[in-house]
Short mmCIF file of C-alpha atoms in Angstrom, two decimals:
data_model
loop_
_atom_site.label_atom_id
_atom_site.label_comp_id
_atom_site.label_asym_id
_atom_site.label_seq_id
_atom_site.Cartn_x
_atom_site.Cartn_y
_atom_site.Cartn_z
CA MET E 1 97.45 27.84 196.38
CA THR E 2 93.86 28.11 197.91
CA ASP E 3 93.75 28.19 201.85
CA VAL E 4 91.72 25.07 201.82
CA PHE E 5 91.74 24.94 205.59
CA GLY E 6 90.73 28.50 205.86
CA LEU E 7 87.73 27.82 203.68
CA SER E 8 86.72 24.76 205.62
CA HIS E 9 86.62 26.40 209.11
CA LYS E 10 82.77 26.75 209.03
CA ASP E 11 82.26 23.08 207.90
CA SER E 12 84.57 20.44 209.42
CA SER E 13 83.44 17.82 207.00
CA PRO E 14 86.13 16.18 204.84
CA VAL E 15 86.48 17.69 201.42
CA SER E 16 87.80 15.58 198.46
CA THR E 17 89.33 17.95 196.11
CA PRO E 18 90.70 17.38 192.51
CA MET E 19 94.29 18.69 192.61
CA SER E 20 96.61 19.65 189.81
CA GLY E 21 99.66 17.58 190.06
CA GLN E 22 97.85 14.93 191.96
CA ALA E 23 99.87 12.25 190.13
CA GLY E 24 96.95 9.83 189.59
CA HIS E 25 95.80 9.73 193.11
CA GLU E 26 92.24 8.30 193.70
CA GLN E 27 91.36 10.69 196.53
CA VAL E 28 92.84 13.50 198.47
CA VAL E 29 90.99 14.55 201.64
CA PHE E 30 91.48 17.81 203.57
CA CYS E 31 90.33 17.66 207.22
CA SER E 32 89.99 20.55 209.60
CA ASP E 33 88.72 20.96 213.10
CA GLU E 34 89.29 24.41 214.38
CA ARG E 35 88.76 23.99 218.14
CA SER E 36 91.39 21.16 218.47
CA GLY E 37 93.74 22.61 215.83
CA LEU E 38 93.44 19.82 213.55
CA ARG E 39 94.71 20.42 210.00
CA ALA E 40 95.35 17.17 208.20
CA ILE E 41 95.54 15.85 204.55
CA ILE E 42 94.80 12.15 203.71
CA ALA E 43 95.94 10.96 200.19
CA ILE E 44 95.06 7.69 198.84
CA HIS E 45 97.25 6.86 195.74
CA ASN E 46 95.41 3.63 194.71
CA THR E 47 93.46 0.73 195.98
CA ALA E 48 94.20 -1.76 193.23
CA LEU E 49 95.34 -4.46 195.73
CA GLY E 50 93.13 -3.52 198.60
CA PRO E 51 92.38 -0.79 201.28
CA ALA E 52 95.08 1.98 201.36
CA LEU E 53 97.50 1.50 204.32
CA GLY E 54 100.00 4.18 205.42
CA GLY E 55 101.12 6.09 208.31
CA THR E 56 100.14 9.47 209.67
CA ARG E 57 103.21 12.08 209.80
CA PHE E 58 102.81 14.89 212.36
CA TYR E 59 105.06 17.67 211.29
CA PRO E 60 105.42 21.47 211.38
CA TYR E 61 105.31 22.12 207.42
CA GLU E 62 106.16 25.56 206.36
CA SER E 63 102.94 25.73 204.29
CA GLU E 64 99.94 23.72 203.19
CA GLN E 65 101.46 23.29 199.86
CA ALA E 66 104.58 21.76 201.38
CA ALA E 67 102.26 19.36 203.37
CA LEU E 68 100.28 18.37 200.12
CA ALA E 69 103.43 17.76 198.20
CA ASP E 70 104.78 15.56 200.94
CA VAL E 71 101.55 13.62 201.49
CA LEU E 72 101.18 13.00 197.68
CA ASN E 73 104.80 11.67 197.32
CA LEU E 74 104.43 9.58 200.51
CA SER E 75 101.14 7.98 199.49
CA ARG E 76 102.47 7.01 196.11
CA ALA E 77 105.61 5.50 197.74
CA MET E 78 103.34 3.46 200.07
CA ALA E 79 101.48 2.01 197.07
CA TYR E 80 104.77 0.63 195.52
CA LYS E 81 106.10 -0.47 199.13
CA ASN E 82 102.93 -2.47 199.74
CA ALA E 83 103.03 -4.06 196.47
CA LEU E 84 106.57 -5.35 196.64
CA ALA E 85 106.07 -6.25 200.35
CA GLY E 86 103.59 -8.83 198.97
CA LEU E 87 100.67 -7.25 200.89
CA ASP E 88 97.13 -7.14 199.69
CA LEU E 89 96.92 -3.44 200.50
CA GLY E 90 96.82 -0.22 198.38
CA GLY E 91 98.83 2.94 199.20
CA GLY E 92 97.87 5.91 201.34
CA LYS E 93 99.33 8.41 203.69
CA ALA E 94 98.31 11.26 205.93
CA VAL E 95 99.95 14.28 207.46
CA ILE E 96 98.84 16.58 210.33
CA ILE E 97 100.37 20.13 210.13
CA GLY E 98 101.75 21.27 213.41
CA ASP E 99 104.60 20.60 216.00
CA PRO E 100 103.98 17.28 217.68
CA GLU E 101 105.82 18.46 220.72
CA THR E 102 103.52 21.48 221.46
CA ASP E 103 100.47 21.07 219.26
CA LYS E 104 99.34 17.42 219.69
CA ASN E 105 96.42 16.70 221.97
CA GLU E 106 93.71 14.09 222.62
CA ALA E 107 90.88 16.15 220.94
CA MET E 108 92.90 16.55 217.87
CA LEU E 109 93.84 12.88 217.46
CA ARG E 110 90.29 11.80 218.14
CA ALA E 111 88.96 14.33 215.55
CA TYR E 112 91.39 12.95 213.14
CA GLY E 113 90.09 9.50 213.90
CA ARG E 114 86.62 10.68 212.91
CA PHE E 115 87.89 11.71 209.45
CA VAL E 116 89.57 8.24 208.96
CA GLN E 117 86.35 6.69 209.94
CA SER E 118 84.45 8.82 207.46
CA LEU E 119 86.29 7.08 204.58
CA GLY E 120 84.68 3.83 205.46
CA GLY E 121 87.83 1.67 205.44
CA ARG E 122 89.33 2.86 202.23
CA TYR E 123 92.28 4.19 204.32
CA LEU E 124 93.92 2.55 207.29
CA THR E 125 96.36 4.56 209.37
CA ALA E 126 99.41 3.77 211.42
CA CYS E 127 102.44 5.57 212.97
CA ASP E 128 104.94 7.77 211.07
CA VAL E 129 107.24 10.66 211.95
CA GLY E 130 105.82 12.45 215.01
CA THR E 131 103.23 9.86 215.88
CA TYR E 132 103.43 6.85 218.15
CA SER E 133 101.66 3.77 219.16
CA GLU E 134 99.87 5.55 221.95
CA ASP E 135 98.53 8.05 219.45
CA MET E 136 97.15 5.30 217.43
CA ASP E 137 95.38 3.98 220.67
CA LEU E 138 93.57 7.41 220.84
CA ILE E 139 92.65 7.40 217.25
CA ALA E 140 91.33 3.90 217.48
CA ARG E 141 88.61 5.15 219.97
CA GLU E 142 87.01 6.79 217.04
CA THR E 143 87.71 4.28 214.19
CA PRO E 144 88.73 0.61 213.73
CA TYR E 145 90.83 1.56 210.67
CA VAL E 146 93.99 1.82 212.73
CA THR E 147 96.96 -0.39 213.12
CA GLY E 148 100.35 0.06 214.97
CA ARG E 149 98.59 0.29 218.35
CA THR E 150 100.32 -0.56 221.48
CA LEU E 151 101.00 -4.05 222.64
CA ALA E 152 98.58 -3.51 225.62
CA GLN E 153 95.72 -2.86 223.17
CA GLY E 154 96.52 -5.85 221.06
CA GLY E 155 98.62 -4.07 218.44
CA ALA E 156 101.92 -4.36 216.75
CA GLY E 157 103.53 -1.80 218.81
CA ASP E 158 106.38 0.43 217.51
CA SER E 159 106.74 -0.46 213.83
CA SER E 160 110.37 1.02 213.70
CA ILE E 161 111.43 -2.41 215.21
CA LEU E 162 110.96 -4.14 211.94
CA THR E 163 111.59 -1.12 209.72
CA ALA E 164 115.20 -1.19 211.08
CA PHE E 165 115.42 -5.00 210.77
CA GLY E 166 114.30 -4.67 207.16
CA VAL E 167 116.66 -1.91 206.25
CA PHE E 168 119.38 -4.23 207.84
CA GLN E 169 118.23 -7.06 205.54
CA GLY E 170 118.47 -4.90 202.52
CA MET E 171 121.91 -3.54 203.35
CA ARG E 172 123.01 -7.25 203.74
CA ALA E 173 121.66 -7.84 200.22
CA ALA E 174 123.39 -4.86 198.89
CA CYS E 175 126.73 -5.91 200.35
CA GLU E 176 126.25 -9.33 198.92
CA HIS E 177 125.69 -7.75 195.54
CA VAL E 178 128.64 -5.24 195.66
CA PHE E 179 131.27 -7.05 197.81
CA GLY E 180 130.20 -10.66 197.40
CA ALA E 181 129.52 -11.15 201.14
CA SER E 182 126.47 -10.22 203.15
CA PRO E 183 127.93 -9.64 206.65
CA LEU E 184 128.54 -6.00 207.61
CA ARG E 185 131.67 -6.94 209.74
CA GLY E 186 134.50 -4.71 208.77
CA ARG E 187 132.34 -2.35 206.72
CA ARG E 188 132.09 1.26 207.61
CA VAL E 189 128.37 2.56 207.62
CA GLY E 190 127.33 6.19 207.90
CA VAL E 191 123.79 6.54 209.41
CA GLU E 192 122.08 9.96 209.07
CA GLY E 193 119.28 10.24 211.61
CA VAL E 194 119.37 8.11 214.74
CA GLY E 195 115.68 8.41 215.75
CA LYS E 196 113.07 5.79 215.88
CA VAL E 197 114.58 3.77 213.03
CA GLY E 198 118.12 4.86 212.87
CA HIS E 199 119.02 4.15 216.59
CA ARG E 200 117.59 0.53 215.96
CA LEU E 201 119.61 0.15 212.77
CA VAL E 202 122.78 1.12 214.67
CA ASP E 203 122.03 -1.72 217.09
CA HIS E 204 121.90 -4.23 214.16
CA LEU E 205 124.99 -2.75 212.51
CA VAL E 206 127.08 -2.97 215.74
CA GLU E 207 126.01 -6.48 216.58
CA ASP E 208 126.93 -7.47 213.09
CA GLY E 209 130.46 -6.01 213.55
CA ALA E 210 130.29 -2.95 211.42
CA GLU E 211 131.95 0.43 212.13
CA VAL E 212 129.29 3.03 212.56
CA VAL E 213 129.41 6.84 212.02
CA VAL E 214 126.35 8.90 212.74
CA CYS E 215 125.04 12.49 212.58
CA ASP E 216 121.71 14.03 213.67
CA VAL E 217 120.27 17.39 214.27
CA ASN E 218 118.96 16.16 217.49
CA GLU E 219 121.87 16.11 220.03
CA ARG E 220 119.88 14.07 222.48
CA ALA E 221 119.35 11.36 219.88
CA VAL E 222 123.15 11.30 219.24
CA GLU E 223 123.85 11.06 223.02
CA LEU E 224 121.49 8.09 223.53
CA VAL E 225 123.25 6.30 220.77
CA ARG E 226 126.66 6.85 222.21
CA ARG E 227 125.56 5.72 225.62
CA ARG E 228 124.53 2.37 224.09
CA HIS E 229 127.47 2.07 221.71
CA PRO E 230 130.47 4.12 222.98
CA GLY E 231 132.49 3.21 219.84
CA VAL E 232 130.20 4.97 217.37
CA GLU E 233 131.76 7.98 215.72
CA VAL E 234 129.86 11.23 215.55
CA VAL E 235 130.11 13.88 212.78
CA ALA E 236 128.57 17.24 212.40
CA ASP E 237 126.13 16.97 209.64
CA ARG E 238 125.11 15.30 206.28
CA SER E 239 127.96 16.97 204.30
CA ALA E 240 130.54 15.55 206.82
CA LEU E 241 128.92 12.17 206.84
CA THR E 242 128.74 11.70 203.07
CA SER E 243 132.19 13.04 202.51
CA ALA E 244 133.71 10.58 205.10
CA ASP E 245 135.31 7.37 204.04
CA ILE E 246 132.33 4.88 204.25
CA ASP E 247 131.26 1.82 202.56
CA VAL E 248 127.49 2.48 202.93
CA TYR E 249 125.41 5.63 203.43
CA ALA E 250 122.13 5.06 205.27
CA PRO E 251 119.65 8.04 205.24
CA CYS E 252 117.27 7.52 208.01
CA ALA E 253 115.94 11.15 208.59
CA LEU E 254 113.46 12.88 206.24
CA GLY E 255 113.25 12.54 202.60
CA GLY E 256 115.29 14.38 199.80
CA ALA E 257 118.71 13.37 201.17
CA LEU E 258 120.00 12.43 197.87
CA ASP E 259 120.28 15.63 195.97
CA ASP E 260 122.78 16.63 193.45
CA GLY E 261 125.30 17.91 195.96
CA THR E 262 125.14 14.80 198.10
CA VAL E 263 125.56 12.55 195.31
CA ALA E 264 128.46 14.52 193.93
CA ARG E 265 130.52 14.20 197.15
CA LEU E 266 129.29 10.72 198.26
CA ARG E 267 132.16 8.33 198.84
CA ALA E 268 130.10 5.32 199.71
CA SER E 269 129.60 2.27 197.37
CA ILE E 270 126.11 1.67 198.68
CA VAL E 271 123.08 3.73 199.63
CA CYS E 272 120.61 1.91 201.88
CA GLY E 273 118.54 3.68 204.55
CA GLY E 274 115.14 3.95 206.27
CA ALA E 275 114.15 7.36 205.10
CA ASN E 276 111.21 7.74 202.67
CA ASN E 277 111.55 9.38 199.28
CA GLN E 278 115.31 9.67 199.46
CA LEU E 279 115.86 10.87 195.93
CA ALA E 280 115.36 14.72 195.75
CA HIS E 281 114.15 14.71 192.16
CA PRO E 282 113.94 12.26 189.13
CA GLY E 283 117.29 11.45 187.53
CA VAL E 284 119.23 11.05 190.77
CA GLU E 285 119.02 7.41 190.58
CA LYS E 286 120.82 7.62 187.20
CA GLN E 287 123.36 10.04 188.74
CA LEU E 288 124.07 7.33 191.29
CA ALA E 289 124.33 4.49 188.74
CA ASP E 290 126.79 6.67 186.64
CA ARG E 291 128.90 7.04 189.67
CA GLY E 292 128.88 3.23 190.33
CA ILE E 293 126.89 3.68 193.62
CA LEU E 294 124.44 0.98 194.26
CA TYR E 295 121.15 2.40 195.44
CA ALA E 296 118.74 0.12 197.36
CA PRO E 297 115.29 1.58 196.79
CA ASP E 298 113.92 3.03 199.87
CA TYR E 299 110.43 1.83 199.69
CA VAL E 300 111.74 -1.77 199.22
CA VAL E 301 114.19 -1.93 202.22
CA ASN E 302 112.09 0.03 204.67
CA SER E 303 109.03 -1.99 204.28
CA GLY E 304 109.51 -3.97 207.42
CA GLY E 305 107.50 -1.35 209.25
CA VAL E 306 104.49 -1.68 207.09
CA ILE E 307 104.83 -5.50 207.28
CA GLN E 308 104.68 -5.35 211.00
CA VAL E 309 101.47 -3.08 211.14
CA ALA E 310 99.74 -5.03 208.46
CA ASP E 311 100.20 -8.10 210.46
CA GLU E 312 98.19 -6.51 213.07
CA ILE E 313 94.99 -6.55 210.81
CA GLN E 314 94.78 -10.39 211.24
CA GLY E 315 95.83 -10.50 214.87
CA PHE E 316 99.54 -9.55 215.42
CA ASP E 317 102.29 -12.27 215.77
CA MET E 318 105.88 -10.80 215.96
CA ASP E 319 107.47 -14.20 214.78
CA ARG E 320 105.28 -14.29 211.72
CA ALA E 321 105.87 -10.56 210.84
CA ARG E 322 109.69 -10.91 211.38
CA ALA E 323 109.70 -13.94 209.02
CA LYS E 324 107.84 -11.84 206.39
CA ALA E 325 110.46 -8.96 206.83
CA GLU E 326 113.37 -11.30 206.55
CA LYS E 327 112.18 -11.72 202.85
CA ILE E 328 113.27 -8.18 202.20
CA TYR E 329 116.75 -9.59 201.73
CA ALA E 330 115.62 -11.88 198.72
CA THR E 331 113.43 -9.18 197.29
CA THR E 332 116.22 -6.61 197.31
CA LEU E 333 118.51 -9.22 195.58
CA LYS E 334 116.07 -9.84 193.05
CA ILE E 335 115.73 -6.18 192.24
CA PHE E 336 119.45 -5.77 191.84
CA THR E 337 119.69 -8.84 189.52
CA THR E 338 116.78 -7.67 187.43
CA ALA E 339 118.30 -4.02 187.20
CA THR E 340 121.46 -5.58 185.88
CA GLU E 341 119.80 -7.91 183.37
CA ASP E 342 117.59 -5.07 182.07
CA GLY E 343 120.45 -2.46 182.13
CA VAL E 344 118.36 0.07 184.25
CA PRO E 345 118.88 1.50 187.85
CA PRO E 346 117.53 -0.48 190.75
CA ALA E 347 114.92 2.13 191.30
CA VAL E 348 113.52 1.61 187.88
CA ALA E 349 113.58 -2.04 188.31
CA ALA E 350 111.83 -2.04 191.52
CA ASP E 351 109.02 0.44 190.14
CA ARG E 352 108.51 -2.04 187.25
CA LEU E 353 108.10 -5.00 189.56
CA ALA E 354 105.67 -3.12 191.71
CA GLU E 355 103.57 -1.75 188.85
CA ARG E 356 103.37 -5.31 187.34
CA ARG E 357 101.93 -6.81 190.63
CA MET E 358 99.45 -3.76 190.97
CA SER E 359 98.37 -4.36 187.39
CA GLU E 360 98.08 -8.25 187.44
CA VAL E 361 96.48 -8.61 190.78
CA GLY E 362 94.45 -5.39 190.46
CA ARG E 363 92.97 -6.93 187.27
CA ILE E 364 91.95 -10.02 189.09
CA ARG E 365 89.86 -7.80 191.55
CA GLY E 366 87.78 -6.98 188.49
CA ILE E 367 86.36 -10.47 188.26
CA TRP E 368 82.55 -10.25 189.34
CA LEU E 369 81.77 -12.41 192.36
CA GLY E 370 78.09 -11.58 192.52
CA ARG E 371 76.25 -9.77 195.24
#
């Protein structure tokens, strides 16, 4: 693959480049500012329902190609997520290549904000892995196309609050579908990743009476959970977690958790978690269905975060946003029912519902309103 960032060092203007394997994306923008160390990619999947909204991920990718693959997958998922969340927003995403612990700086974030501004409102950014509300405040000094800012700046704050709440609602719906009852009391739930979303999900689960098993590569994150909830069990890694006797597996770390090996050893009846792009490759959803494991599509159940930050666009109100996120329960149940009626996996049913809304509402946007 061409070293796009190497070619752009002499010219920091955004470059929109047609990419092979772009999967129908409207626009892919490479952003580089050598002095601050910024190397970023913004991907807009589609704007059928409105401007593209999706977070900015700050991560030390092994290569530009890995970063590009991730941002393309994530932006497509955002289009489907926003559609099923009932938002009048399209799908986009951005990635900044680097270690957020050592590479992040004010100049870099503000340079990134300039690139967001250059898109003229086609893309609105927010928090994701490696970025926080305080980062959005800095980016917002260069562009108004930012949500998920701090409460002090009139923003929605940490979007993991309603992301975790939405995953919990989706999990309740899955338990209703499989076990005939929505409460998690007495159920054993394995949570992989107890960072921003995972630790809040554990709070909901413990409050609802579930037994919780966790794992995380970050020992400090695990220790923080144990301090809050001493009864939580800890296992070494994903393999140990998915091999354990659990009712629900909740992937809340990075994507690709559901690969062939994980599905083969998984003992849970339900998969429902906060991570994006949980299916490692096409066909995994059928493997889960063949094993009788109910998969709650990730972009449906983890949409509480985007609901939270999207509410900021009209002036944030947590009660209003939370009420919208509660609807994830009903949406998830509808997807399970549709999947059963159509004889397809829930992931396929969810895709069809999202594509239908993008097509039907997107068509209406073509009605000429005059100048």
